mmCIF file of C-alpha atoms in Angstrom:
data_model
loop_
_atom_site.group_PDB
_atom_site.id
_atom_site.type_symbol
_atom_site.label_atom_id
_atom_site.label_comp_id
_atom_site.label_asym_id
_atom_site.label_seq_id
_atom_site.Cartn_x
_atom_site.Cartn_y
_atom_site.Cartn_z
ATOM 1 C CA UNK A 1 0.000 0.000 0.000
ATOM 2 C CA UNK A 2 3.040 2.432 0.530
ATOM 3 C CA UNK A 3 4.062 1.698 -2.424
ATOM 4 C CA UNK A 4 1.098 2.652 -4.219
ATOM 5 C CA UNK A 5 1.070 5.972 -2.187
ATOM 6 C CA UNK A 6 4.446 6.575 -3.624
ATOM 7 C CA UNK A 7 3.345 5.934 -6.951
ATOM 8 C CA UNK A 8 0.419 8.382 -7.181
ATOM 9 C CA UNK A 9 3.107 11.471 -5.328
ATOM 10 C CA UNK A 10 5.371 10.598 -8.092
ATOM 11 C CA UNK A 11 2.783 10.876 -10.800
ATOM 12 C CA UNK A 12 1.372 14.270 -9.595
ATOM 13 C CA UNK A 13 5.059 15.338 -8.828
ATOM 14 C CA UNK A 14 5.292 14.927 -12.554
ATOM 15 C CA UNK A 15 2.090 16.812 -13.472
ATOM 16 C CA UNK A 16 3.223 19.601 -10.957
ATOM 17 C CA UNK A 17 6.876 19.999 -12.767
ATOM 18 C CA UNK A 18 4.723 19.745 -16.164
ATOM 19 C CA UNK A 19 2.859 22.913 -15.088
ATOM 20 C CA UNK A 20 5.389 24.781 -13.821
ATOM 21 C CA UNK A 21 7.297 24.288 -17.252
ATOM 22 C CA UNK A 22 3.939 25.505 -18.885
ATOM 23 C CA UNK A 23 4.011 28.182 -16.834
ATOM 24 C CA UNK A 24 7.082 29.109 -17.536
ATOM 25 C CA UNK A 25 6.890 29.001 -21.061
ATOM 26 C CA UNK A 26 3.833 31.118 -21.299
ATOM 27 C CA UNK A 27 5.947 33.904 -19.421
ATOM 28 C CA UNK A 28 8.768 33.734 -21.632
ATOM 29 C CA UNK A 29 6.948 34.261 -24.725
ATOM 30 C CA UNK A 30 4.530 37.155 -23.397
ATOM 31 C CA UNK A 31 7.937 38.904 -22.197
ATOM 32 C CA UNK A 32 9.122 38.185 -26.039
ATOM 33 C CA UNK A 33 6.364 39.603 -27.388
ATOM 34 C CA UNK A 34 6.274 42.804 -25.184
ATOM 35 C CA UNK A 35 10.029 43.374 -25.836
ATOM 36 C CA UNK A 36 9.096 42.524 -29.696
ATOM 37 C CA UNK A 37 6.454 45.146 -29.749
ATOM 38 C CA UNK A 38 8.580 48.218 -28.165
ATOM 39 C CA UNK A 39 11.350 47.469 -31.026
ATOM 40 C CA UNK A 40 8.353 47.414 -33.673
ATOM 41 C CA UNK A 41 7.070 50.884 -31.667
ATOM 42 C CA UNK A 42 10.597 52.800 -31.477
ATOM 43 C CA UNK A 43 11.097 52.360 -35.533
ATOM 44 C CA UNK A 44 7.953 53.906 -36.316
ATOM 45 C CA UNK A 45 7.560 57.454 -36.958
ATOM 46 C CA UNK A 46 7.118 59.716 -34.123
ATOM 47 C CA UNK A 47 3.824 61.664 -33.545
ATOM 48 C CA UNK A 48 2.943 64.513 -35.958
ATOM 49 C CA UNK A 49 3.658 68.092 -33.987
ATOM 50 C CA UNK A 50 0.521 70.467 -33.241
ATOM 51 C CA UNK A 51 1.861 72.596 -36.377
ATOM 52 C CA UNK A 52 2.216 69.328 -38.723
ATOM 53 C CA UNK A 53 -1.775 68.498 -38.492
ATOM 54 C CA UNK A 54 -3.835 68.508 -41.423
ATOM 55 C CA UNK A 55 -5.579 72.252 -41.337
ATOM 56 C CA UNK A 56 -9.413 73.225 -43.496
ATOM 57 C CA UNK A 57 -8.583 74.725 -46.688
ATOM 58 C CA UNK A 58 -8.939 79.085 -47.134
ATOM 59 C CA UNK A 59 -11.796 78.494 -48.297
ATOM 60 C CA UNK A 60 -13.710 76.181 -45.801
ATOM 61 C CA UNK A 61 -14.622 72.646 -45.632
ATOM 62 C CA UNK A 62 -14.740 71.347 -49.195
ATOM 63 C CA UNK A 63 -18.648 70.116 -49.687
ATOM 64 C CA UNK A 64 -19.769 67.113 -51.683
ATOM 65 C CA UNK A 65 -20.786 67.692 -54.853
ATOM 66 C CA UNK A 66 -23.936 65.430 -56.950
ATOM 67 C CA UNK A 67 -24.070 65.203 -60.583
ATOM 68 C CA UNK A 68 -25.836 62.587 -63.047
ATOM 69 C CA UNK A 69 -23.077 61.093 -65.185
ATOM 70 C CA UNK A 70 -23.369 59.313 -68.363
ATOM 71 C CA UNK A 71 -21.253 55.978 -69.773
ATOM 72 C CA UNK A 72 -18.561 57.216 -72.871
ATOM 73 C CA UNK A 73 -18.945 54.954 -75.589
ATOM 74 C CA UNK A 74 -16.243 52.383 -77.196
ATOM 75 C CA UNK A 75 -16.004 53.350 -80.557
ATOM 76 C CA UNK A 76 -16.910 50.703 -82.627
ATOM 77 C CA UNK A 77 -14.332 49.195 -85.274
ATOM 78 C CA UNK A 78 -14.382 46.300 -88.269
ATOM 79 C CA UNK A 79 -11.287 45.393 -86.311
ATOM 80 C CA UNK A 80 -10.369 44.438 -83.303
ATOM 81 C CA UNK A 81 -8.970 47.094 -80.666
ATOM 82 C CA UNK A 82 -6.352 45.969 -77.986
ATOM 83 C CA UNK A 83 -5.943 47.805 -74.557
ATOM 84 C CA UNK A 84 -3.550 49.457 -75.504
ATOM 85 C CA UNK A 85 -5.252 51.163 -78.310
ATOM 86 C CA UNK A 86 -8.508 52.617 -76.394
ATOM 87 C CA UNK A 87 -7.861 55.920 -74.740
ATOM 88 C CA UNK A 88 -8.904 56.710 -70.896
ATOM 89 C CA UNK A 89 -12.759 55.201 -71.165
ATOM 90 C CA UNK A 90 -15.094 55.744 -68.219
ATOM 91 C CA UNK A 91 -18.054 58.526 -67.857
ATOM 92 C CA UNK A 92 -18.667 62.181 -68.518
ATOM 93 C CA UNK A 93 -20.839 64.681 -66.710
ATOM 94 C CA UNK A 94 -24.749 64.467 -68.602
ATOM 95 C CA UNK A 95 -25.923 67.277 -70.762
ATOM 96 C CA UNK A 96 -29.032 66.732 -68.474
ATOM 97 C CA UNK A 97 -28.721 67.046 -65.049
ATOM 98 C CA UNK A 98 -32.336 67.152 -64.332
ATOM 99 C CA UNK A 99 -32.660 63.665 -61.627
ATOM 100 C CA UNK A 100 -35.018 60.619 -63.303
ATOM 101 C CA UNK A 101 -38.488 60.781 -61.665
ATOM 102 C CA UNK A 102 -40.821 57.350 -61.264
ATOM 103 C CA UNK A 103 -43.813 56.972 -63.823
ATOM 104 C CA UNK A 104 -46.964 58.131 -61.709
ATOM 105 C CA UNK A 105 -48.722 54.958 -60.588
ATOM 106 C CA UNK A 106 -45.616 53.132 -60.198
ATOM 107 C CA UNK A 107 -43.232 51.879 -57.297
ATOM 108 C CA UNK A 108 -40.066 52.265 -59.308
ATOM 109 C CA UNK A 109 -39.159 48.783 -58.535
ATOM 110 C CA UNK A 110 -39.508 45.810 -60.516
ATOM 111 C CA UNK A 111 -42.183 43.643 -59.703
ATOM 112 C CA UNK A 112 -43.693 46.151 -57.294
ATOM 113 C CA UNK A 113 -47.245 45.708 -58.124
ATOM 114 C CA UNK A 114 -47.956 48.636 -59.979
ATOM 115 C CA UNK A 115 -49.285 48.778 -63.315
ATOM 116 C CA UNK A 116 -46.062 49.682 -65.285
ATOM 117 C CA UNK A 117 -44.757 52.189 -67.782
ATOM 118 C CA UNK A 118 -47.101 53.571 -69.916
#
């Protein structure tokens, strides 16, 4: 019976050490990572001064701006165009800037219930 006393003592003497060594791992690589993350911090740049902060323009706060734009066309060609050969394609202000409007009697959405564009 001693023996088996001695036995179970050894086994959690074991389990003890094991946590311990856990322990001591998890320590070691939290002070690793702290001392990693003041090099990281001292090579970035330092804080901008009061007189190095972004400042409003003369003229005030710039304001957004709407507009309805419009698609530019490919031109079309009997041959084939490569990339290289289209200029700068993309949209252009409208000659109407007047916003689209909803037919009267409609939802504006399709399959809303209404009774269409007449």
């Amino acid at each position: 019976m001693n023996s088996a006393w001695m036995e179970m003592a050894a086994g959690r003497g074991a389990l003890g050490i094991g946590l311990v060594a856990a322990g001591v791992v998890v320590v070691v690589l939290l002070l690793g990572a702290f001392v990693l993350g003041v090099r990281v911090k001292r090579r970035e740049l330092p804080t901008p001064r009061p007189d190095e902060q972004p400042r409003l323009p003369d003229g005030g706060p710039v304001r957004e701006t709407s507009e309805r734009r419009e698609p530019e066309e490919i031109p079309r060609s009997q041959e084939r165009l490569t990339p290289h050969e289209l200029k700068r394609h993309g949209s252009r202000t409208s000659a109407s800037q007047e916003r689209p409007r909803w037919s009267e009697g409609s939802s504006g959405s399709f399959g809303g219930g209404g009774p269409g564009g007449h």
